[in-house]
Amino acid sequence: MSSSTSRRALLAGAASLAAAAGLGRPAPAADKIKLRLSTPATPTDQRSRALEEVFGPAVAGFAIYEPHYNATLFKQGTELEAIARGNLEMSITSAQELATFFPEFSVFTAGYVHRDAAHQVRVFNDPLMQPFKEKAEKELGVKLLTVMYLGRRQLNLRTDKKIRTPEDLAGVKLRMPPADTWQFLGRALGANPVPMAFTEIYTALQTGAVDGQDNPLPTVRDSKFFEVTKQIVLTSHLVDLNYLAFSKKVWDKLTPEQQAIVQKEADEAAELGRKRQLALEAELVQFFKDKGLEVYEPDVAAFRARVQKAYLESDYAKAWPKGILDKINAL
Ligand code: KDO
C-alpha cells in the first residue's frame, strides 16, 4: 500500500470513528479546534511520524493537528509553560522538564531506573503514576496523555579515546539538554555537562564546542550526528521517555467522544512509534559501523553503580514519594 493510499485509509477510518462517536458530519474547518504541537524533534523522528500518520487523521473530524518541529514554535524546555499560559495545545515533553515544576518527577529522570520500553508503559499506566498526572493537570493545566519511547541513551563522541569506565569521561565536555536534572545525569556519568538546546548539537559537534552528546541511536541517525562524531559508547544509561502533553483547557472543551478519540489515537501513535524505534535501535549498530564509527559496550556495571549511587545520595531522591523506587522496580 502506498503512503497516500494508507493515509486515505486512515482518514476514512477516522471519519467512520467520528460518525460512530455521534459527531455526524465533520465540523467545518473554521469550527475545528487547532491542536498545535511544538517539539524540538525533527519531522522524520519516529514520534513525529507516528503522530502525523495516526493521531492527525484520526482527530480530523473535529480538530486540525498542526505539528511544529525543530523548536520553531517554542524553544526546547519552554513548551509546558506555553501550554500552562494557554499559548500552546500540545508538546512532546519530558520528565526532566516536568521536574523543573515538580521535583518528584526527577525519579523518572534517574539513570538505570526504567529497564526497557515495556517497563516504561507499565510504570505510566500503574496507579503509582496517578498523583504525578493529577499534579501536572491541576497545577500546570497539562494532561499527560501517553508515554512515548525515545530509546536507550548512548554516549556519542567526536573524540578517539576509548571509554571503559566513568573515570574515562573526566574532562569530557558532554552536551546535555537544558535542565538541571540533565546536568546531574551528565555529572553522574563522570563527564563535564554542557547545557545546550537540541537544535544546536550538530554545529557544536562539528566545531568542537563540545566533545560529545548523548541520545538514542535513532536520534543519532535521524539528526545526522554520526557525520560529526567518531564513536558510540553503549552505556544505555537512560531508557528515555517522553510524554505526550495536552492542554487541560482544550481537553475540557472536547466532548467525551472527542476525548476518547484523542486518548485512543495518542496511545496508538505512541505504540507505533515505540515499535519502530525499537526496531531501529536493533538495526542501527551495524549502520554506524558501516559509516566508520567505533561502536562498543563499556563496563556498563561500573556506569550503573556510579550513576545509581549518585542519585540515591542526591537531593532529588529526597523529593521522591516514599517507596516509589521499590514499586517501579517491582513492575
Ligand atoms: C535532547 O535534547 O537530547 C532530547 O533527546 C531530550 C528529550 O527529552 C527530547 O526533548 C528530545 O531531545 C527531542 O524530542 C528531540 O528528539
mmCIF file of C-alpha atoms and ligand atoms in Angstrom:
data_model
loop_
_atom_site.group_PDB
_atom_site.id
_atom_site.type_symbol
_atom_site.label_atom_id
_atom_site.label_comp_id
_atom_site.label_asym_id
_atom_site.label_seq_id
_atom_site.Cartn_x
_atom_site.Cartn_y
_atom_site.Cartn_z
ATOM 1 C CA MET A 1 0.000 0.000 0.000
ATOM 2 C CA SER A 2 1.458 3.402 -0.992
ATOM 3 C CA SER A 3 1.733 6.009 1.735
ATOM 4 C CA SER A 4 -1.007 8.154 0.172
ATOM 5 C CA THR A 5 -3.335 5.125 -0.023
ATOM 6 C CA SER A 6 -2.625 4.259 3.588
ATOM 7 C CA ARG A 7 -3.180 7.895 4.540
ATOM 8 C CA ARG A 8 -6.573 7.846 2.766
ATOM 9 C CA ALA A 9 -7.456 4.590 4.530
ATOM 10 C CA LEU A 10 -6.575 6.205 7.848
ATOM 11 C CA LEU A 11 -8.683 9.236 7.026
ATOM 12 C CA ALA A 12 -11.623 7.013 6.124
ATOM 13 C CA GLY A 13 -11.105 5.182 9.409
ATOM 14 C CA ALA A 14 -11.089 8.455 11.294
ATOM 15 C CA ALA A 15 -14.297 9.576 9.571
ATOM 16 C CA SER A 16 -16.110 6.372 10.496
ATOM 17 C CA LEU A 17 -14.854 6.652 14.067
ATOM 18 C CA ALA A 18 -16.177 10.194 14.208
ATOM 19 C CA ALA A 19 -19.529 9.035 12.859
ATOM 20 C CA ALA A 20 -19.630 6.178 15.354
ATOM 21 C CA ALA A 21 -18.938 8.682 18.100
ATOM 22 C CA GLY A 22 -22.080 10.551 17.085
ATOM 23 C CA LEU A 23 -20.194 13.501 15.722
ATOM 24 C CA GLY A 24 -22.095 13.418 12.472
ATOM 25 C CA ARG A 25 -20.563 15.376 9.669
ATOM 26 C CA PRO A 26 -17.065 16.706 10.332
ATOM 27 C CA ALA A 27 -17.054 20.279 11.608
ATOM 28 C CA PRO A 28 -16.275 22.986 9.038
ATOM 29 C CA ALA A 29 -12.600 23.953 9.158
ATOM 30 C CA ALA A 30 -13.382 27.288 10.838
ATOM 31 C CA ASP A 31 -15.084 25.491 13.755
ATOM 32 C CA LYS A 32 -12.344 22.959 14.261
ATOM 33 C CA ILE A 33 -10.082 23.114 17.280
ATOM 34 C CA LYS A 34 -6.484 23.829 16.368
ATOM 35 C CA LEU A 35 -4.059 21.446 18.034
ATOM 36 C CA ARG A 36 -0.594 22.945 17.605
ATOM 37 C CA LEU A 37 2.225 20.722 18.826
ATOM 38 C CA SER A 38 5.651 22.218 19.456
ATOM 39 C CA THR A 39 8.713 19.981 19.708
ATOM 40 C CA PRO A 40 12.472 20.187 19.108
ATOM 41 C CA ALA A 41 12.171 16.841 17.306
ATOM 42 C CA THR A 42 12.566 16.589 13.548
ATOM 43 C CA PRO A 43 9.650 15.674 11.268
ATOM 44 C CA THR A 44 11.380 12.367 10.480
ATOM 45 C CA ASP A 45 11.672 11.336 14.150
ATOM 46 C CA GLN A 46 9.521 8.239 14.803
ATOM 47 C CA ARG A 47 7.332 10.031 17.365
ATOM 48 C CA SER A 48 6.654 12.854 14.896
ATOM 49 C CA ARG A 49 5.881 10.426 12.091
ATOM 50 C CA ALA A 50 3.567 8.258 14.178
ATOM 51 C CA LEU A 51 1.599 11.279 15.393
ATOM 52 C CA GLU A 52 1.198 12.547 11.837
ATOM 53 C CA GLU A 53 0.195 9.164 10.490
ATOM 54 C CA VAL A 54 -2.151 8.078 13.270
ATOM 55 C CA PHE A 55 -3.191 10.955 15.511
ATOM 56 C CA GLY A 56 -3.632 13.771 12.965
ATOM 57 C CA PRO A 57 -6.010 11.941 10.591
ATOM 58 C CA ALA A 58 -7.997 10.414 13.471
ATOM 59 C CA VAL A 59 -8.868 13.777 15.040
ATOM 60 C CA ALA A 60 -9.523 15.454 11.679
ATOM 61 C CA GLY A 61 -13.312 15.310 12.146
ATOM 62 C CA PHE A 62 -13.173 17.950 14.871
ATOM 63 C CA ALA A 63 -9.604 19.250 15.082
ATOM 64 C CA ILE A 64 -6.711 20.376 12.965
ATOM 65 C CA TYR A 65 -3.459 18.784 14.131
ATOM 66 C CA GLU A 66 -0.616 21.183 13.362
ATOM 67 C CA PRO A 67 2.854 19.996 14.388
ATOM 68 C CA HIS A 68 5.799 22.418 14.549
ATOM 69 C CA TYR A 69 9.202 20.726 14.503
ATOM 70 C CA ASN A 70 12.807 21.701 15.258
ATOM 71 C CA ALA A 71 11.688 24.017 18.089
ATOM 72 C CA THR A 72 10.480 26.586 15.552
ATOM 73 C CA LEU A 73 7.353 27.497 17.536
ATOM 74 C CA PHE A 74 8.661 27.303 21.116
ATOM 75 C CA LYS A 75 12.212 26.860 22.376
ATOM 76 C CA GLN A 76 13.052 23.463 23.899
ATOM 77 C CA GLY A 77 12.002 23.476 27.545
ATOM 78 C CA THR A 78 9.500 26.340 27.277
ATOM 79 C CA GLU A 79 6.586 24.317 25.905
ATOM 80 C CA LEU A 80 4.993 23.370 29.238
ATOM 81 C CA GLU A 81 4.818 26.974 30.299
ATOM 82 C CA ALA A 82 3.309 27.844 26.931
ATOM 83 C CA ILE A 83 0.582 25.237 27.460
ATOM 84 C CA ALA A 84 0.013 26.449 31.020
ATOM 85 C CA ARG A 85 -0.450 30.009 29.748
ATOM 86 C CA GLY A 86 -2.874 28.924 27.056
ATOM 87 C CA ASN A 87 -0.462 29.688 24.197
ATOM 88 C CA LEU A 88 0.033 26.117 23.006
ATOM 89 C CA GLU A 89 -2.102 22.990 22.839
ATOM 90 C CA MET A 90 0.368 20.076 22.702
ATOM 91 C CA SER A 91 4.013 19.136 23.162
ATOM 92 C CA ILE A 92 6.233 16.105 23.482
ATOM 93 C CA THR A 93 7.528 16.778 26.959
ATOM 94 C CA SER A 94 9.956 15.034 29.284
ATOM 95 C CA ALA A 95 10.141 14.060 32.933
ATOM 96 C CA GLN A 96 13.144 16.407 33.111
ATOM 97 C CA GLU A 97 11.001 19.350 32.013
ATOM 98 C CA LEU A 98 8.215 18.369 34.417
ATOM 99 C CA ALA A 99 10.774 18.099 37.225
ATOM 100 C CA THR A 100 11.521 21.816 36.817
ATOM 101 C CA PHE A 101 7.965 22.360 38.162
ATOM 102 C CA PHE A 102 7.525 19.246 40.321
ATOM 103 C CA PRO A 103 10.793 17.832 41.765
ATOM 104 C CA GLU A 104 9.274 14.378 42.320
ATOM 105 C CA PHE A 105 9.264 13.809 38.543
ATOM 106 C CA SER A 106 13.063 13.526 38.839
ATOM 107 C CA VAL A 107 12.616 9.872 39.769
ATOM 108 C CA PHE A 108 11.830 9.232 36.092
ATOM 109 C CA THR A 109 14.976 11.101 35.035
ATOM 110 C CA ALA A 110 17.333 8.908 37.064
ATOM 111 C CA GLY A 111 19.765 6.730 35.158
ATOM 112 C CA TYR A 112 19.278 2.968 35.110
ATOM 113 C CA VAL A 113 15.742 3.046 36.590
ATOM 114 C CA HIS A 114 13.482 2.198 33.663
ATOM 115 C CA ARG A 115 14.539 -1.167 32.251
ATOM 116 C CA ASP A 116 13.005 -1.080 28.781
ATOM 117 C CA ALA A 117 10.138 0.266 26.686
ATOM 118 C CA ALA A 118 7.567 -2.152 28.127
ATOM 119 C CA HIS A 119 8.599 -1.220 31.669
ATOM 120 C CA GLN A 120 8.007 2.462 30.842
ATOM 121 C CA VAL A 121 4.460 1.640 29.748
ATOM 122 C CA ARG A 122 3.770 -0.397 32.900
ATOM 123 C CA VAL A 123 5.044 2.444 35.065
ATOM 124 C CA PHE A 124 2.990 5.049 33.186
ATOM 125 C CA ASN A 125 -0.208 3.011 33.500
ATOM 126 C CA ASP A 126 0.333 1.984 37.123
ATOM 127 C CA PRO A 127 -1.588 3.706 39.960
ATOM 128 C CA LEU A 128 1.782 4.984 41.239
ATOM 129 C CA MET A 129 1.695 7.464 38.343
ATOM 130 C CA GLN A 130 -1.718 8.881 39.278
ATOM 131 C CA PRO A 131 -0.541 11.577 41.728
ATOM 132 C CA PHE A 132 2.056 12.726 39.169
ATOM 133 C CA LYS A 133 -0.555 13.008 36.427
ATOM 134 C CA GLU A 134 -3.005 14.792 38.728
ATOM 135 C CA LYS A 135 -0.431 17.306 39.834
ATOM 136 C CA ALA A 136 0.559 18.202 36.265
ATOM 137 C CA GLU A 137 -3.105 18.539 35.370
ATOM 138 C CA LYS A 138 -4.248 20.553 38.365
ATOM 139 C CA GLU A 139 -1.242 22.780 38.893
ATOM 140 C CA LEU A 140 0.029 23.236 35.363
ATOM 141 C CA GLY A 141 -3.041 22.576 33.214
ATOM 142 C CA VAL A 142 -1.135 19.851 31.366
ATOM 143 C CA LYS A 143 -2.655 16.454 30.728
ATOM 144 C CA LEU A 144 -0.141 13.657 30.157
ATOM 145 C CA LEU A 145 -1.899 11.578 27.528
ATOM 146 C CA THR A 146 0.536 8.775 26.943
ATOM 147 C CA VAL A 147 4.157 7.722 27.252
ATOM 148 C CA MET A 148 6.343 7.791 24.155
ATOM 149 C CA TYR A 149 9.520 5.745 23.846
ATOM 150 C CA LEU A 150 12.594 7.765 22.921
ATOM 151 C CA GLY A 151 15.102 4.975 23.445
ATOM 152 C CA ARG A 152 18.254 3.979 25.312
ATOM 153 C CA ARG A 153 20.572 6.945 25.542
ATOM 154 C CA GLN A 154 24.150 6.241 24.472
ATOM 155 C CA LEU A 155 27.281 8.360 24.529
ATOM 156 C CA ASN A 156 28.223 9.690 21.108
ATOM 157 C CA LEU A 157 31.657 11.314 20.990
ATOM 158 C CA ARG A 158 33.801 13.133 18.450
ATOM 159 C CA THR A 159 36.972 12.118 20.351
ATOM 160 C CA ASP A 160 39.110 8.976 19.797
ATOM 161 C CA LYS A 161 39.848 7.946 23.361
ATOM 162 C CA LYS A 162 38.123 4.698 24.341
ATOM 163 C CA ILE A 163 35.670 4.989 27.215
ATOM 164 C CA ARG A 164 35.531 1.966 29.517
ATOM 165 C CA THR A 165 34.541 3.431 32.865
ATOM 166 C CA PRO A 166 33.086 6.702 34.211
ATOM 167 C CA GLU A 167 36.647 7.780 35.111
ATOM 168 C CA ASP A 168 37.482 7.849 31.387
ATOM 169 C CA LEU A 169 34.916 10.616 30.942
ATOM 170 C CA ALA A 170 36.799 13.014 33.250
ATOM 171 C CA GLY A 171 37.082 16.367 31.492
ATOM 172 C CA VAL A 172 34.883 15.322 28.550
ATOM 173 C CA LYS A 173 32.551 18.183 27.587
ATOM 174 C CA LEU A 174 29.272 16.385 27.152
ATOM 175 C CA ARG A 175 26.316 18.275 25.741
ATOM 176 C CA MET A 176 23.219 17.588 27.837
ATOM 177 C CA PRO A 177 19.730 19.025 27.330
ATOM 178 C CA PRO A 178 18.937 22.241 29.188
ATOM 179 C CA ALA A 179 17.527 21.273 32.609
ATOM 180 C CA ASP A 180 19.279 20.690 35.946
ATOM 181 C CA THR A 181 18.278 17.032 36.062
ATOM 182 C CA TRP A 182 20.106 16.506 32.767
ATOM 183 C CA GLN A 183 23.266 18.222 34.032
ATOM 184 C CA PHE A 184 23.124 15.992 37.088
ATOM 185 C CA LEU A 185 22.978 12.895 34.892
ATOM 186 C CA GLY A 186 25.989 14.143 32.907
ATOM 187 C CA ARG A 187 27.991 14.569 36.110
ATOM 188 C CA ALA A 188 26.788 11.222 37.470
ATOM 189 C CA LEU A 189 28.232 9.602 34.336
ATOM 190 C CA GLY A 190 31.597 11.194 35.112
ATOM 191 C CA ALA A 191 31.572 13.905 32.405
ATOM 192 C CA ASN A 192 31.536 17.716 32.371
ATOM 193 C CA PRO A 193 27.995 18.501 31.223
ATOM 194 C CA VAL A 194 27.311 21.477 28.957
ATOM 195 C CA PRO A 195 23.647 22.582 28.723
ATOM 196 C CA MET A 196 22.602 23.184 25.138
ATOM 197 C CA ALA A 197 19.405 23.058 23.076
ATOM 198 C CA PHE A 198 18.866 20.028 20.860
ATOM 199 C CA THR A 199 18.853 22.130 17.680
ATOM 200 C CA GLU A 200 22.408 23.349 18.380
ATOM 201 C CA ILE A 201 24.044 19.938 18.815
ATOM 202 C CA TYR A 202 25.149 19.257 15.232
ATOM 203 C CA THR A 203 27.085 22.510 14.886
ATOM 204 C CA ALA A 204 28.562 22.185 18.372
ATOM 205 C CA LEU A 205 29.896 18.723 17.495
ATOM 206 C CA GLN A 206 31.140 19.909 14.130
ATOM 207 C CA THR A 207 33.071 22.859 15.559
ATOM 208 C CA GLY A 208 34.286 21.053 18.670
ATOM 209 C CA ALA A 209 32.392 23.330 21.066
ATOM 210 C CA VAL A 210 31.532 20.060 22.824
ATOM 211 C CA ASP A 211 33.232 16.644 22.806
ATOM 212 C CA GLY A 212 30.046 14.671 22.599
ATOM 213 C CA GLN A 213 26.361 14.285 23.234
ATOM 214 C CA ASP A 214 24.031 11.567 24.455
ATOM 215 C CA ASN A 215 20.902 10.374 22.662
ATOM 216 C CA PRO A 216 19.356 7.110 21.492
ATOM 217 C CA LEU A 217 20.699 5.560 18.275
ATOM 218 C CA PRO A 218 17.683 6.506 16.113
ATOM 219 C CA THR A 219 18.242 10.177 17.020
ATOM 220 C CA VAL A 220 21.953 9.913 16.195
ATOM 221 C CA ARG A 221 20.986 8.753 12.730
ATOM 222 C CA ASP A 222 17.961 10.988 12.226
ATOM 223 C CA SER A 223 19.815 14.171 13.202
ATOM 224 C CA LYS A 224 22.986 13.026 11.410
ATOM 225 C CA PHE A 225 25.237 13.341 14.471
ATOM 226 C CA PHE A 226 27.159 10.338 13.116
ATOM 227 C CA GLU A 227 28.555 12.629 10.407
ATOM 228 C CA VAL A 228 30.429 14.688 13.005
ATOM 229 C CA THR A 229 31.350 12.060 15.621
ATOM 230 C CA LYS A 230 33.714 9.078 15.801
ATOM 231 C CA GLN A 231 32.321 6.721 18.376
ATOM 232 C CA ILE A 232 29.251 5.472 20.194
ATOM 233 C CA VAL A 233 29.677 4.055 23.689
ATOM 234 C CA LEU A 234 26.736 1.795 24.530
ATOM 235 C CA THR A 235 26.180 2.835 28.132
ATOM 236 C CA SER A 236 22.338 2.660 27.874
ATOM 237 C CA HIS A 237 22.390 4.974 30.874
ATOM 238 C CA LEU A 238 18.793 6.135 30.489
ATOM 239 C CA VAL A 239 15.902 4.291 28.894
ATOM 240 C CA ASP A 240 14.432 7.607 27.900
ATOM 241 C CA LEU A 241 10.790 8.539 27.638
ATOM 242 C CA ASN A 242 8.690 11.478 26.642
ATOM 243 C CA TYR A 243 5.071 12.197 27.476
ATOM 244 C CA LEU A 244 2.532 13.477 25.020
ATOM 245 C CA ALA A 245 1.317 16.638 26.755
ATOM 246 C CA PHE A 246 -2.126 18.104 26.038
ATOM 247 C CA SER A 247 -3.700 21.326 27.261
ATOM 248 C CA LYS A 248 -6.249 20.581 30.012
ATOM 249 C CA LYS A 249 -8.156 23.707 28.999
ATOM 250 C CA VAL A 250 -8.575 22.348 25.466
ATOM 251 C CA TRP A 251 -9.322 18.846 26.769
ATOM 252 C CA ASP A 252 -12.198 20.219 28.843
ATOM 253 C CA LYS A 253 -13.717 21.786 25.738
ATOM 254 C CA LEU A 254 -13.887 18.428 23.956
ATOM 255 C CA THR A 255 -16.956 16.200 24.121
ATOM 256 C CA PRO A 256 -16.484 12.833 25.887
ATOM 257 C CA GLU A 257 -16.478 11.171 22.446
ATOM 258 C CA GLN A 258 -13.778 13.500 21.171
ATOM 259 C CA GLN A 259 -11.751 12.951 24.333
ATOM 260 C CA ALA A 260 -11.994 9.201 23.780
ATOM 261 C CA ILE A 261 -10.666 9.589 20.228
ATOM 262 C CA VAL A 262 -7.796 11.831 21.344
ATOM 263 C CA GLN A 263 -6.819 9.357 24.075
ATOM 264 C CA LYS A 264 -7.087 6.252 21.922
ATOM 265 C CA GLU A 265 -5.169 7.702 18.994
ATOM 266 C CA ALA A 266 -2.470 9.158 21.242
ATOM 267 C CA ASP A 267 -1.922 5.665 22.664
ATOM 268 C CA GLU A 268 -1.879 4.119 19.202
ATOM 269 C CA ALA A 269 0.561 6.668 17.840
ATOM 270 C CA ALA A 270 2.816 6.058 20.846
ATOM 271 C CA GLU A 271 2.635 2.309 20.253
ATOM 272 C CA LEU A 272 3.528 2.642 16.574
ATOM 273 C CA GLY A 273 6.410 4.995 17.357
ATOM 274 C CA ARG A 274 7.651 2.628 20.069
ATOM 275 C CA LYS A 275 7.669 -0.391 17.752
ATOM 276 C CA ARG A 276 9.536 1.475 15.034
ATOM 277 C CA GLN A 277 12.021 2.993 17.458
ATOM 278 C CA LEU A 278 12.790 -0.431 18.972
ATOM 279 C CA ALA A 279 13.317 -1.932 15.523
ATOM 280 C CA LEU A 280 15.662 0.905 14.606
ATOM 281 C CA GLU A 281 17.678 0.541 17.791
ATOM 282 C CA ALA A 282 18.233 -3.109 16.928
ATOM 283 C CA GLU A 283 19.477 -2.435 13.409
ATOM 284 C CA LEU A 284 21.445 0.797 13.751
ATOM 285 C CA VAL A 285 24.631 -0.532 15.389
ATOM 286 C CA GLN A 286 25.607 -2.019 12.049
ATOM 287 C CA PHE A 287 24.609 1.176 10.230
ATOM 288 C CA PHE A 288 27.031 3.236 12.341
ATOM 289 C CA LYS A 289 29.820 0.662 11.996
ATOM 290 C CA ASP A 290 29.354 0.831 8.234
ATOM 291 C CA LYS A 291 29.728 4.608 8.495
ATOM 292 C CA GLY A 292 33.126 4.055 10.142
ATOM 293 C CA LEU A 293 32.208 4.764 13.775
ATOM 294 C CA GLU A 294 33.513 2.670 16.655
ATOM 295 C CA VAL A 295 30.505 1.183 18.478
ATOM 296 C CA TYR A 296 31.164 -0.792 21.657
ATOM 297 C CA GLU A 297 29.982 -1.602 25.166
ATOM 298 C CA PRO A 298 31.950 -0.143 28.051
ATOM 299 C CA ASP A 299 31.939 -1.503 31.605
ATOM 300 C CA VAL A 300 28.189 -0.897 32.000
ATOM 301 C CA ALA A 301 28.197 -2.247 35.565
ATOM 302 C CA ALA A 302 30.679 0.476 36.559
ATOM 303 C CA PHE A 303 28.482 3.180 34.988
ATOM 304 C CA ARG A 304 25.352 1.742 36.604
ATOM 305 C CA ALA A 305 26.947 1.601 40.058
ATOM 306 C CA ARG A 306 28.221 5.176 39.890
ATOM 307 C CA VAL A 307 25.012 6.632 38.477
ATOM 308 C CA GLN A 308 22.692 4.827 40.894
ATOM 309 C CA LYS A 309 24.820 5.844 43.871
ATOM 310 C CA ALA A 310 24.805 9.488 42.743
ATOM 311 C CA TYR A 311 21.009 9.552 42.539
ATOM 312 C CA LEU A 312 20.392 7.776 45.817
ATOM 313 C CA GLU A 313 22.664 10.250 47.605
ATOM 314 C CA SER A 314 21.212 13.292 45.820
ATOM 315 C CA ASP A 315 18.693 15.889 46.941
ATOM 316 C CA TYR A 316 16.452 14.665 44.135
ATOM 317 C CA ALA A 317 15.867 11.390 45.972
ATOM 318 C CA LYS A 318 14.515 13.359 48.938
ATOM 319 C CA ALA A 319 11.611 14.567 46.770
ATOM 320 C CA TRP A 320 10.649 11.062 45.634
ATOM 321 C CA PRO A 321 7.484 9.624 47.192
ATOM 322 C CA LYS A 322 8.367 7.040 49.825
ATOM 323 C CA GLY A 323 8.878 3.550 48.431
ATOM 324 C CA ILE A 324 8.431 4.599 44.798
ATOM 325 C CA LEU A 325 11.706 3.100 43.570
ATOM 326 C CA ASP A 326 10.720 -0.299 45.010
ATOM 327 C CA LYS A 327 7.335 -0.041 43.308
ATOM 328 C CA ILE A 328 8.936 0.884 39.978
ATOM 329 C CA ASN A 329 11.452 -1.935 40.288
ATOM 330 C CA ALA A 330 8.710 -4.429 41.098
ATOM 331 C CA LEU A 331 6.715 -3.662 37.956
HETATM 332 C C1 KDO B 1 17.689 16.042 23.761
HETATM 333 O O1 KDO B 1 17.587 17.278 23.823
HETATM 334 O O2 KDO B 1 18.768 15.451 23.741
HETATM 335 C C2 KDO B 1 16.394 15.229 23.767
HETATM 336 O O3 KDO B 1 16.712 13.860 23.457
HETATM 337 C C3 KDO B 1 15.719 15.311 25.131
HETATM 338 C C4 KDO B 1 14.341 14.682 25.077
HETATM 339 O O4 KDO B 1 13.660 14.834 26.293
HETATM 340 C C5 KDO B 1 13.526 15.281 23.946
HETATM 341 O O5 KDO B 1 13.243 16.647 24.197
HETATM 342 C C6 KDO B 1 14.289 15.146 22.634
HETATM 343 O O6 KDO B 1 15.571 15.760 22.758
HETATM 344 C C7 KDO B 1 13.594 15.846 21.474
HETATM 345 O O7 KDO B 1 12.291 15.317 21.307
HETATM 346 C C8 KDO B 1 14.377 15.651 20.161
HETATM 347 O O8 KDO B 1 14.491 14.288 19.839
#
